[in-house]
Coordinates of C-alpha atoms in Angstrom, one line a residue:
Chain A
X3 CA 0.0 0.0 0.0
X4 CA 1.6 3.3 -1.0
X5 CA 1.7 6.2 1.4
X6 CA -1.5 8.3 1.1
X7 CA -1.5 12.1 1.3
X8 CA -3.1 13.9 4.2
X9 CA -3.5 17.3 5.7
X10 CA -1.0 17.3 8.6
X11 CA -2.3 13.8 9.5
X12 CA -5.7 15.1 10.4
X13 CA -8.7 12.8 10.1
X14 CA -11.0 13.4 7.1
X15 CA -14.1 12.0 9.0
X16 CA -15.4 12.8 12.4
X17 CA -15.4 9.9 14.8
X18 CA -18.9 9.0 16.0
X19 CA -20.0 10.9 19.1
X20 CA -21.6 7.6 20.5
X21 CA -20.6 6.3 23.8
X22 CA -20.5 2.8 25.5
X23 CA -24.2 2.6 25.6
X24 CA -24.4 2.1 22.0
X25 CA -22.5 -1.3 21.6
X26 CA -24.4 -2.3 24.7
X27 CA -27.6 -1.6 23.1
X28 CA -26.4 -3.6 20.0
X29 CA -26.1 -6.4 22.3
X30 CA -29.3 -6.0 24.3
X31 CA -31.5 -5.2 21.4
X32 CA -30.3 -8.3 19.5
X33 CA -30.7 -10.5 22.5
X34 CA -34.3 -9.2 23.1
X35 CA -35.2 -9.7 19.4
X36 CA -34.0 -13.4 19.0
X37 CA -35.3 -14.2 22.6
X38 CA -38.8 -13.1 21.5
X39 CA -38.6 -15.5 18.5
X40 CA -37.3 -18.3 20.5
X41 CA -40.0 -17.8 23.2
X42 CA -42.8 -17.7 20.6
X43 CA -41.6 -20.8 18.7
X44 CA -41.1 -22.7 21.9
X45 CA -44.7 -22.0 22.9
X46 CA -45.8 -23.3 19.6
X47 CA -43.8 -26.5 20.3
X48 CA -45.3 -26.7 23.7
X49 CA -42.1 -26.0 25.8
X50 CA -43.7 -23.6 28.2
X51 CA -40.7 -23.8 30.6
X52 CA -38.3 -22.5 27.9
X53 CA -40.9 -20.0 26.5
X54 CA -41.6 -18.2 29.8
X55 CA -37.9 -17.8 30.5
X56 CA -37.2 -16.5 27.0
X57 CA -40.0 -14.0 27.2
X58 CA -38.4 -12.8 30.6
X59 CA -35.0 -12.5 29.0
X60 CA -36.5 -10.6 26.0
X61 CA -38.5 -8.2 28.2
X62 CA -35.4 -7.5 30.4
X63 CA -33.2 -6.8 27.4
X64 CA -35.7 -4.6 25.6
X65 CA -36.5 -2.9 28.9
X66 CA -33.0 -1.7 29.4
X67 CA -32.5 -0.8 25.7
X68 CA -34.2 2.6 25.6
X69 CA -32.3 3.5 28.6
X70 CA -29.1 2.9 26.9
X71 CA -30.3 4.9 23.8
X72 CA -31.8 7.8 25.7
X73 CA -28.7 8.2 28.0
X74 CA -26.6 8.3 24.8
X75 CA -28.5 11.3 23.3
X76 CA -27.1 14.8 23.6
X77 CA -30.6 16.0 24.7
X78 CA -32.0 13.1 26.5
X79 CA -35.3 15.0 27.3
X80 CA -35.9 15.2 23.4
X81 CA -36.0 11.4 22.9
X82 CA -39.6 11.6 21.6
X83 CA -38.4 13.6 18.7
X84 CA -37.2 10.2 17.4
X85 CA -40.8 9.6 16.5
X86 CA -41.5 12.8 14.7
X87 CA -41.2 11.1 11.4
X88 CA -40.7 7.7 9.7
X89 CA -37.8 8.0 7.3
X90 CA -36.5 4.9 5.3
X91 CA -33.2 6.8 4.5
X92 CA -32.5 6.8 8.2
X93 CA -32.1 3.3 9.7
X94 CA -32.1 5.0 13.1
X95 CA -35.6 6.4 12.4
X96 CA -36.9 3.0 11.1
X97 CA -35.2 1.4 14.1
X98 CA -36.8 3.7 16.6
X99 CA -40.3 2.4 15.3
X100 CA -39.2 -1.2 15.3
X101 CA -38.0 -0.8 18.9
X102 CA -41.2 0.9 20.0
X103 CA -43.3 -1.8 18.3
X104 CA -41.2 -4.5 19.7
X105 CA -41.2 -3.2 23.1
X106 CA -44.9 -2.9 23.4
X107 CA -45.5 -6.4 21.9
X108 CA -42.8 -8.1 24.1
X109 CA -44.2 -6.4 27.3
X110 CA -47.7 -7.7 26.6
X111 CA -46.4 -11.2 25.7
X112 CA -44.1 -11.6 28.6
X113 CA -46.6 -10.2 31.1
X114 CA -49.2 -12.7 29.8
X115 CA -46.7 -15.5 29.8
X116 CA -46.0 -14.9 33.7
X117 CA -49.4 -13.7 34.9
X118 CA -52.0 -14.8 32.4
X119 CA -53.3 -11.1 32.2
X120 CA -54.6 -9.8 28.9
X121 CA -54.9 -13.2 27.2
X122 CA -56.7 -11.7 24.0
X123 CA -54.1 -8.8 23.4
X124 CA -51.3 -11.3 24.1
X125 CA -52.5 -13.7 21.4
X126 CA -51.7 -11.0 18.8
X127 CA -48.7 -9.6 20.7
X128 CA -46.8 -12.9 20.8
X129 CA -46.4 -13.4 17.1
X130 CA -45.9 -9.6 16.6
X131 CA -43.0 -9.6 19.2
X132 CA -41.3 -12.6 17.4
X133 CA -41.6 -10.9 14.1
X134 CA -40.5 -7.5 15.3
X135 CA -37.6 -9.1 17.0
X136 CA -36.0 -10.2 13.6
X137 CA -35.5 -6.8 12.2
X138 CA -34.7 -5.5 15.8
X139 CA -31.7 -7.9 15.6
X140 CA -30.3 -6.7 12.3
X141 CA -31.3 -3.0 11.7
X142 CA -28.5 -1.8 14.0
X143 CA -26.0 -3.2 11.3
X144 CA -27.8 -1.3 8.7
X145 CA -27.6 1.8 10.9
X146 CA -23.8 1.8 11.1
X147 CA -23.4 0.6 7.5
X148 CA -25.2 3.6 6.3
X149 CA -22.3 5.9 7.4
X150 CA -19.2 7.2 5.7
X151 CA -17.0 5.1 8.0
X152 CA -15.3 2.8 5.5
X153 CA -15.0 -0.3 7.7
X154 CA -18.7 -0.1 8.3
X155 CA -20.0 1.1 4.9
X156 CA -17.9 -1.3 2.9
X157 CA -19.2 -4.3 5.1
X158 CA -22.9 -3.3 4.4
X159 CA -23.8 -6.7 2.7
X160 CA -22.3 -8.9 5.5
X161 CA -22.7 -6.9 8.6
X162 CA -26.4 -7.6 9.1
X163 CA -25.6 -11.4 9.0
X164 CA -22.9 -10.9 11.6
X165 CA -25.4 -9.0 13.9
X166 CA -28.3 -11.4 13.2
X167 CA -26.2 -14.5 14.1
X168 CA -24.7 -12.6 17.1
X169 CA -28.3 -11.9 18.3
X170 CA -29.1 -15.6 18.0
X171 CA -26.0 -16.5 19.9
X172 CA -26.7 -14.2 22.7
X173 CA -30.4 -15.2 23.0
X174 CA -29.6 -18.9 22.9
X175 CA -26.7 -18.5 25.4
X176 CA -28.6 -16.5 28.0
X177 CA -31.9 -18.5 27.8
X178 CA -29.9 -21.8 28.0
X179 CA -28.2 -20.4 31.3
X180 CA -31.5 -19.6 33.0
X181 CA -33.5 -22.6 31.9
X182 CA -33.3 -26.2 33.6
X183 CA -31.1 -28.3 31.1
X184 CA -33.9 -30.7 30.4
X185 CA -35.9 -28.1 28.8
X186 CA -33.2 -26.0 27.3
X187 CA -32.3 -28.1 24.2
X188 CA -33.6 -25.6 21.6
X189 CA -31.7 -22.7 23.3
X190 CA -28.5 -24.8 23.3
X191 CA -29.0 -25.7 19.6
X192 CA -29.6 -22.1 18.9
X193 CA -26.4 -20.9 20.7
X194 CA -24.2 -23.4 19.1
X195 CA -25.6 -23.0 15.6
X196 CA -25.5 -19.1 15.9
X197 CA -22.0 -19.4 17.2
X198 CA -21.0 -21.2 14.0
X199 CA -23.0 -18.9 11.8
X200 CA -21.4 -15.9 13.4
X201 CA -17.9 -17.3 12.9
X202 CA -18.6 -17.8 9.3
X203 CA -20.2 -14.5 8.7
X204 CA -17.4 -12.8 10.4
X205 CA -14.9 -14.6 8.2
X206 CA -16.8 -13.5 5.1
X207 CA -17.0 -10.0 6.2
X208 CA -13.2 -9.8 6.7
X209 CA -12.6 -11.5 3.4
X210 CA -14.8 -9.1 1.6
X211 CA -13.4 -6.0 3.5
X212 CA -10.0 -6.6 2.2
X213 CA -7.9 -3.5 2.6
X214 CA -10.8 -1.7 4.4
X215 CA -10.5 -4.3 7.2
X216 CA -7.2 -3.2 8.6
X217 CA -8.8 -1.5 11.7
X218 CA -9.7 -5.0 12.9
X219 CA -6.2 -5.9 13.1
X220 CA -5.1 -3.3 15.6
X221 CA -6.0 -1.6 18.8
X222 CA -9.3 -2.2 20.6
X223 CA -10.9 -3.5 17.4
X224 CA -8.4 -6.4 17.3
X225 CA -8.4 -6.9 21.1
X226 CA -12.2 -7.4 21.4
X227 CA -12.1 -9.5 18.3
X228 CA -9.7 -11.9 20.0
X229 CA -11.7 -11.9 23.3
X230 CA -14.8 -12.7 21.4
X231 CA -13.3 -15.5 19.6
X232 CA -11.7 -17.1 22.6
X233 CA -15.0 -16.8 24.7
X234 CA -17.2 -18.0 22.0
X235 CA -15.1 -21.1 21.2
X236 CA -14.7 -22.0 24.9
X237 CA -18.4 -21.4 25.6
X238 CA -19.6 -23.4 22.6
X239 CA -17.3 -26.3 23.6
X240 CA -18.6 -26.3 27.2
X241 CA -22.3 -26.1 26.1
X242 CA -21.8 -28.9 23.6
X243 CA -20.1 -31.3 26.0
X244 CA -21.7 -30.5 29.4
X245 CA -24.6 -28.1 28.8
X246 CA -27.3 -30.8 28.6
X247 CA -26.2 -32.6 31.8
X248 CA -25.1 -30.0 34.2
X249 CA -26.7 -26.7 35.2
X250 CA -23.5 -24.9 36.4
X251 CA -21.8 -26.0 33.0
X252 CA -24.8 -24.5 31.2
X253 CA -24.6 -21.3 33.2
X254 CA -20.8 -21.1 32.7
X255 CA -21.2 -21.8 28.9
X256 CA -24.0 -19.2 28.6
X257 CA -21.8 -16.5 30.3
X258 CA -18.9 -17.3 28.0
X259 CA -21.0 -17.3 24.9
X260 CA -22.7 -14.1 26.0
X261 CA -19.3 -12.5 26.7
X262 CA -18.3 -13.5 23.2
X263 CA -21.3 -12.0 21.6
X264 CA -20.9 -8.7 23.5
X265 CA -17.2 -8.5 22.6
X266 CA -18.0 -9.0 19.0
X267 CA -20.2 -5.8 19.0
X268 CA -17.4 -3.9 20.9
X269 CA -15.0 -5.1 18.2
X270 CA -17.1 -3.9 15.4
X271 CA -17.9 -0.6 17.3
X272 CA -14.3 0.2 18.1
X273 CA -13.0 -0.7 14.6
X274 CA -15.4 1.9 13.1
X275 CA -13.8 4.6 15.2
X276 CA -10.2 3.6 14.2
X277 CA -11.4 3.5 10.5
X278 CA -12.7 7.1 10.9
X279 CA -9.8 8.4 12.8
X280 CA -7.0 7.7 10.3
X281 CA -7.1 9.5 7.0
X282 CA -5.3 6.7 5.2
X283 CA -8.3 4.4 5.6
X284 CA -10.6 7.1 4.1
X285 CA -8.4 8.6 1.4
X286 CA -6.3 5.6 0.3
X287 CA -9.2 3.4 -0.9
X288 CA -11.0 6.4 -2.5
X289 CA -7.8 7.4 -4.4
X290 CA -7.0 4.0 -5.6
X291 CA -10.5 3.5 -6.9
X292 CA -10.2 6.8 -8.9
X293 CA -6.8 5.5 -10.3
X294 CA -8.3 2.2 -11.3
X295 CA -11.0 4.2 -13.1
X296 CA -13.8 2.6 -11.1
X297 CA -14.9 6.0 -9.8
X298 CA -15.1 9.4 -11.3
X299 CA -13.8 11.2 -8.2
X300 CA -15.0 14.7 -7.2
X301 CA -12.4 17.1 -9.0
X302 CA -11.8 18.0 -12.6
X303 CA -8.9 19.9 -14.2
X304 CA -10.5 20.7 -17.6
X305 CA -12.5 23.8 -17.6
X306 CA -16.0 23.6 -19.3
X307 CA -15.8 26.7 -21.4
X308 CA -15.6 27.4 -25.0
X309 CA -13.5 30.4 -25.9
X310 CA -12.1 32.4 -23.1
X311 CA -11.9 36.1 -23.1
X312 CA -8.4 36.8 -21.9
X313 CA -8.4 39.0 -18.6
X314 CA -6.3 42.1 -18.5
X315 CA -2.8 41.3 -17.5
X316 CA -3.1 37.7 -18.0
X317 CA -0.4 35.9 -20.1
X318 CA -2.8 35.2 -22.8
X319 CA -3.3 38.9 -23.5
X320 CA 0.1 40.4 -22.7
X321 CA 3.1 39.8 -24.9
X322 CA 5.7 37.9 -23.0
X323 CA 8.8 40.0 -22.2
X324 CA 11.8 38.3 -21.1
X325 CA 13.4 39.7 -17.9
X326 CA 16.7 41.5 -18.4
Chain B
X13 CA -25.1 25.4 -16.1
X14 CA -27.7 23.3 -14.2
X15 CA -28.6 24.3 -10.6
X16 CA -28.2 20.7 -9.3
X17 CA -31.7 19.8 -8.2
X18 CA -31.9 18.2 -4.8
X19 CA -34.7 15.9 -3.5
X20 CA -36.4 18.6 -1.6
X21 CA -35.4 21.7 -3.5
X22 CA -36.8 23.4 -5.5
X23 CA -39.7 20.9 -5.8
X24 CA -41.2 21.0 -2.3
X25 CA -41.0 24.8 -2.0
X26 CA -43.1 25.4 -5.1
X27 CA -43.2 29.1 -5.9
X28 CA -41.6 29.9 -2.7
X29 CA -38.2 28.4 -3.8
X30 CA -35.3 30.9 -4.2
X31 CA -32.4 30.2 -6.5
X32 CA -29.9 27.8 -5.1
X33 CA -27.2 29.8 -3.3
X34 CA -23.7 28.7 -2.6
X35 CA -20.1 29.4 -2.2
X36 CA -17.3 29.3 -4.8
X37 CA -14.1 29.2 -2.7
X38 CA -11.2 30.2 -5.1
X39 CA -8.2 29.0 -3.0
X40 CA -5.8 30.3 -5.5
X41 CA -6.3 33.9 -4.1
X42 CA -6.6 33.0 -0.4
X43 CA -4.1 34.7 1.7
X44 CA -4.7 32.9 4.8
X45 CA -5.9 36.0 6.8
X46 CA -8.7 33.9 8.7
X47 CA -11.0 36.9 8.4
X48 CA -13.7 34.4 7.4
X49 CA -13.1 32.3 10.6
X50 CA -13.5 35.3 12.7
X51 CA -16.5 36.9 10.9
X52 CA -18.4 33.6 11.1
X53 CA -17.7 33.2 14.8
X54 CA -18.8 36.8 15.5
X55 CA -22.0 36.6 13.5
X56 CA -23.2 33.3 14.4
X57 CA -22.1 33.5 18.2
X58 CA -19.9 30.3 17.7
X59 CA -18.3 29.6 21.0
X60 CA -14.5 29.7 21.6
X61 CA -12.5 26.6 20.8
X62 CA -8.8 26.7 21.6
X63 CA -6.8 23.8 20.1
X64 CA -3.4 25.0 21.5
X65 CA -0.3 25.4 19.3
X66 CA -0.3 22.7 16.7
X67 CA 2.9 23.2 14.8
X68 CA 0.9 22.6 11.6
X69 CA 2.1 25.6 9.7
X70 CA -0.1 28.6 10.7
X71 CA -3.1 26.4 11.3
X72 CA -4.0 26.4 15.1
X73 CA -7.7 25.9 14.5
X74 CA -7.3 22.4 13.0
X75 CA -10.6 21.3 11.6
X76 CA -14.2 22.2 11.0
X77 CA -16.4 21.2 13.8
X78 CA -19.4 22.2 16.0
X79 CA -17.5 25.3 17.2
X80 CA -15.8 26.1 13.8
X81 CA -17.9 26.5 10.7
X82 CA -15.0 28.1 8.5
X83 CA -11.5 26.7 8.8
X84 CA -8.4 28.0 7.0
X85 CA -5.9 25.2 6.0
X86 CA -2.2 26.0 5.5
X87 CA -0.1 23.7 3.5
X88 CA 3.6 24.3 2.9
X89 CA 5.0 22.5 0.0
X90 CA 8.5 22.2 -1.5
X91 CA 8.2 22.4 -5.3
X92 CA 11.0 22.2 -7.8
X93 CA 12.1 25.7 -8.6
X94 CA 10.8 26.5 -12.1
X95 CA 13.7 28.6 -13.4
X96 CA 16.6 26.3 -12.4
X97 CA 14.6 23.4 -13.7
X98 CA 15.4 22.3 -17.3
X99 CA 12.6 24.3 -18.9
X100 CA 12.9 26.5 -21.9
X101 CA 13.6 30.1 -21.0
X102 CA 10.4 31.2 -22.7
X103 CA 8.2 28.9 -20.6
X104 CA 9.9 30.0 -17.5
X105 CA 9.4 33.7 -18.4
X106 CA 5.7 32.8 -19.1
X107 CA 5.4 31.5 -15.6
X108 CA 6.9 34.6 -14.2
X109 CA 4.4 36.6 -16.2
X110 CA 1.7 34.5 -14.7
X111 CA 2.9 35.4 -11.3
X112 CA 2.8 39.1 -12.3
X113 CA -0.7 38.6 -13.5
X114 CA -1.8 37.7 -10.2
X115 CA -2.5 34.0 -10.9
X116 CA 0.2 32.6 -8.7
X117 CA -0.2 32.4 -4.9
X118 CA 3.3 31.5 -3.8
X119 CA 6.7 33.4 -3.4
X120 CA 8.5 32.7 -6.7
X121 CA 12.2 31.8 -6.6
X122 CA 12.6 30.0 -3.2
X123 CA 11.3 26.6 -4.4
X124 CA 8.5 26.6 -1.8
X125 CA 4.8 27.4 -2.0
X126 CA 2.0 28.0 0.3
X127 CA -1.4 26.6 -0.3
X128 CA -4.3 28.2 1.7
X129 CA -7.9 27.3 1.6
X130 CA -10.9 28.2 3.5
X131 CA -13.0 25.1 4.1
X132 CA -16.8 25.1 5.0
X133 CA -19.8 22.8 5.1
X134 CA -20.4 21.7 1.4
X135 CA -24.3 21.9 1.5
X136 CA -24.3 18.9 -0.6
X137 CA -26.9 18.2 -3.3
X138 CA -27.3 14.7 -1.8
X139 CA -26.5 15.4 1.8
X140 CA -26.0 12.3 4.0
X141 CA -26.4 14.3 7.3
X142 CA -29.9 15.2 6.2
X143 CA -30.7 11.8 4.8
X144 CA -29.9 10.0 8.2
X145 CA -31.3 12.6 10.6
X146 CA -34.1 10.6 12.4
X147 CA -35.7 13.8 13.9
X148 CA -36.0 16.0 10.9
X149 CA -33.8 18.6 12.6
X150 CA -31.6 18.8 9.4
X151 CA -33.6 20.2 6.5
X152 CA -33.2 21.7 3.1
X153 CA -34.0 25.5 3.0
X154 CA -35.7 27.4 0.1
X155 CA -32.1 28.4 -0.9
X156 CA -31.1 24.6 -1.4
X157 CA -28.9 24.9 1.6
X158 CA -28.7 22.4 4.6
X159 CA -29.5 23.7 8.1
X160 CA -29.9 22.2 11.5
X161 CA -32.9 23.3 13.6
X162 CA -31.4 23.6 16.9
X163 CA -34.9 23.4 18.6
X164 CA -35.5 20.0 17.1
X165 CA -32.1 18.2 17.3
X166 CA -31.9 15.7 20.2
X167 CA -28.1 15.0 19.8
X168 CA -28.4 11.5 18.6
X169 CA -25.2 12.0 16.6
X170 CA -26.1 9.9 13.5
X171 CA -25.1 12.8 11.1
X172 CA -21.6 12.9 12.6
X173 CA -20.1 9.7 11.0
X174 CA -22.5 10.1 8.1
X175 CA -21.0 13.2 6.7
X176 CA -18.3 12.2 4.2
X177 CA -16.3 15.5 4.9
X178 CA -16.2 15.3 8.7
X179 CA -18.0 18.7 8.9
X180 CA -20.9 18.4 11.4
X181 CA -20.1 17.7 15.0
X182 CA -21.7 17.6 18.4
X183 CA -21.1 20.4 20.9
X184 CA -20.1 18.5 24.1
X185 CA -21.7 20.9 26.7
X186 CA -24.7 21.4 24.8
X187 CA -25.3 17.8 23.2
X188 CA -26.6 19.0 19.9
X189 CA -24.9 19.1 16.6
X190 CA -23.9 22.4 14.9
X191 CA -22.5 23.4 11.5
X192 CA -22.5 26.2 8.8
X193 CA -26.0 27.5 8.0
X194 CA -24.7 29.5 5.0
X195 CA -25.8 32.4 7.2
X196 CA -29.6 31.4 6.6
X197 CA -30.6 34.4 8.7
X198 CA -28.6 36.9 6.6
X199 CA -29.9 35.3 3.4
X200 CA -33.3 36.0 4.4
X201 CA -32.4 39.6 4.7
X202 CA -30.8 39.6 1.2
X203 CA -27.3 39.8 2.8
X204 CA -24.4 37.8 1.9
X205 CA -22.9 35.3 4.5
X206 CA -20.5 36.8 7.0
X207 CA -17.5 35.0 5.7
X208 CA -17.8 36.0 2.1
X209 CA -18.4 39.7 3.2
X210 CA -15.3 39.7 5.2
X211 CA -13.1 38.0 2.7
X212 CA -10.6 40.7 1.5
X213 CA -9.5 38.9 -1.7
X214 CA -12.8 37.5 -2.9
X215 CA -11.5 34.1 -2.4
X216 CA -14.8 33.3 -1.0
X217 CA -17.6 34.1 -3.4
X218 CA -21.2 33.9 -2.6
X219 CA -24.0 34.0 -5.1
X220 CA -26.4 31.9 -7.2
X221 CA -24.8 28.5 -7.7
X222 CA -25.4 28.6 -11.5
X223 CA -23.6 31.9 -11.9
X224 CA -20.8 30.9 -9.5
X225 CA -20.2 27.8 -11.8
X226 CA -19.8 29.9 -14.8
X227 CA -17.2 32.2 -13.0
X228 CA -15.4 29.1 -11.7
X229 CA -15.0 27.5 -15.2
X230 CA -13.5 30.8 -16.5
X231 CA -11.1 31.1 -13.6
X232 CA -10.0 27.4 -14.0
X233 CA -9.5 28.0 -17.7
X234 CA -7.3 31.0 -17.0
X235 CA -5.2 29.2 -14.3
X236 CA -4.6 26.3 -16.6
X237 CA -3.6 28.7 -19.4
X238 CA -1.2 30.3 -17.0
X239 CA 0.5 27.1 -16.3
X240 CA -1.1 26.0 -13.0
X241 CA -1.7 22.5 -14.5
X242 CA -2.7 21.0 -11.2
X243 CA -5.6 23.5 -10.7
X244 CA -8.9 21.9 -10.5
X245 CA -12.6 22.4 -9.6
X246 CA -13.7 20.2 -6.6
X247 CA -17.4 19.3 -6.2
X248 CA -18.5 21.4 -9.2
X249 CA -20.2 18.5 -11.0
X250 CA -23.4 16.6 -10.5
X251 CA -21.9 13.1 -11.2
X252 CA -19.7 13.0 -8.1
X253 CA -20.7 11.0 -5.1
X254 CA -22.7 13.8 -3.5
X255 CA -24.3 15.1 -6.7
X256 CA -22.2 18.2 -6.6
X257 CA -22.0 20.7 -3.8
X258 CA -23.6 24.1 -2.9
X259 CA -20.1 25.1 -1.7
X260 CA -17.5 24.1 -4.2
X261 CA -13.7 25.0 -4.6
X262 CA -10.9 25.7 -6.9
X263 CA -7.9 23.8 -5.6
X264 CA -4.3 24.0 -6.7
X265 CA -3.5 20.4 -5.8
X266 CA -5.3 17.0 -5.1
X267 CA -8.2 17.4 -2.5
X268 CA -6.4 15.2 0.0
X269 CA -3.6 17.7 0.4
X270 CA -6.3 20.0 1.8
X271 CA -7.7 17.3 4.1
X272 CA -10.7 16.8 1.6
X273 CA -11.8 13.4 0.5
X274 CA -11.1 12.8 -3.2
X275 CA -14.3 10.7 -3.7
X276 CA -16.9 11.6 -1.1
X277 CA -20.2 9.7 -1.1
X278 CA -23.6 10.2 0.2
X279 CA -24.3 6.5 1.4
X280 CA -28.0 7.0 0.6
X281 CA -27.3 5.6 -2.9
X282 CA -26.6 2.3 -1.1
X283 CA -29.4 2.4 1.3
X284 CA -31.7 -0.2 -0.8
X285 CA -28.8 -2.6 -0.8
X286 CA -28.3 -2.1 2.9
X287 CA -32.0 -2.7 3.8
X288 CA -32.1 -5.7 1.6
X289 CA -29.1 -7.2 3.4
X290 CA -30.7 -6.4 6.8
X291 CA -33.9 -8.1 5.7
X292 CA -32.1 -11.2 4.4
X293 CA -30.3 -11.4 7.6
X294 CA -33.5 -11.1 9.6
X295 CA -35.1 -13.8 7.5
X296 CA -32.0 -16.0 8.1
X297 CA -32.2 -15.4 11.8
X298 CA -36.0 -16.4 11.6
X299 CA -35.0 -19.6 9.8
X300 CA -32.3 -20.3 12.4
X301 CA -34.8 -20.0 15.2
X302 CA -37.3 -22.3 13.5
X303 CA -34.4 -24.8 13.0
X304 CA -33.3 -24.7 16.6
X305 CA -36.8 -25.1 18.1
X306 CA -38.2 -27.6 15.7
X307 CA -35.0 -29.3 14.5
X308 CA -34.5 -31.7 17.4
X309 CA -36.0 -32.9 20.6
X310 CA -38.2 -30.7 22.7

């Protein structure tokens, strides 16, 4: 890679102003979304023990999510402005509506699962919560992919799969940890299958990112990525070997897998900051795309004028005199 | 010249639409006086922001941000000395005459040149900040410019990493985002923006975008003719990644030399693809859940 030009090494992009609440929300939002699906489907299969716990996890995770999001706002008292409009060009706007719908449906479904209240509304709320949960798990990837940050935007086709499988992983892991092993087989299958899927989606993302993926190889982006992989592999191994027979093992495996899913969100979050902060990650790929003729670029040296009237004093009008 | 129509302008304003207004910043006549930075701060009550002593040439204000809506860049370049180079005497003399004609910005003869440029919000034709704003705080004015409504912004920060130029930013103690308004208040009173009025060399030219384009093309042609073969217009065309800008530039070197991206893109063009991927991933998650629950013993 050739040395790229910069202005005194200054960043071209601004780093996001988001704080720790945002990657936490990526985790809790995904966990809630996938847990709702797990709960609804388990109910259909007749596994009420698992379903009730999954509803509780889904409700807990979606209950804390708005707190994270509102606390991150620069003007928290204006959080309702998020619902002033519905705007498809803004995944954050669409996501605010998904989160609202999901929150309402999940609350009703979970309340009904534990208390039996509102049976008629809950009948509609249960499938609604399960359905809302799916985009709730992946829209956050669309949100960060729709920015100028190269490591996020260039991963726009694969990032939602990383987030979606990560959501399944966290939901399966935590629900398996809180459910008696005899009833938790679907959660264990979900956790292990999603761990595999997340690993593959991650590999594919890094492969497709190519030169854009460099921020994942250094700093916090790399550190969290290593932690995530170690926790996920260890957690999946424990879950696979002992998760069905031992409650403590299932709890330990669930904690490890949950930590793996959380670290994966942090890795992606931090890599974005690193990608925005270094001008070489922004300018370099843009310049090379121009040089390869794939992009027109934003500047032009040839003037779009016919005949130019020479200005007074310009070399075109004045005869050139050689200095003595 | 086209006026570079945007999504909301002039269409949604009907007969209340004004001509699209903008800036043509001709960096070849910028002298780095920073009057634009000061005038902008004064008029718009932009708070103090002290960055300390950077050592980056004469630039101690560093970058555009919430508290700096005009920023003057200073670049020091060592360039081969024209006359000692192996060029024909006539060509060297022509370049000397170009300097006398006022089309050269650097001190001739010492093999060193200054580039100075006043940067500002580009008021993009396809503005990423506006596209991603979930509250509608960012909007397109009747002049085709992009402005933040400070009474609506809730400080979600989405516009900050969305801007391909790193212009808009959050004011920490206030929580909201701020940027150049192209002096929306002054435009409504038929006054030119404070920076353009303060500029002593007319490096910052304000006017109807279509007229500025015409002026810029002539200026570029003259500079090219005078031997400034690296002179270029930046963001003057509709086919770039942001559909052209309301604030465009004449540069004397590649954009990245000035800290500007060579190929900025409004990611809205990919938003269909992004939603398709998110939708497909949601369906895949659903399939995974069904498999996990029904694909084995209860």
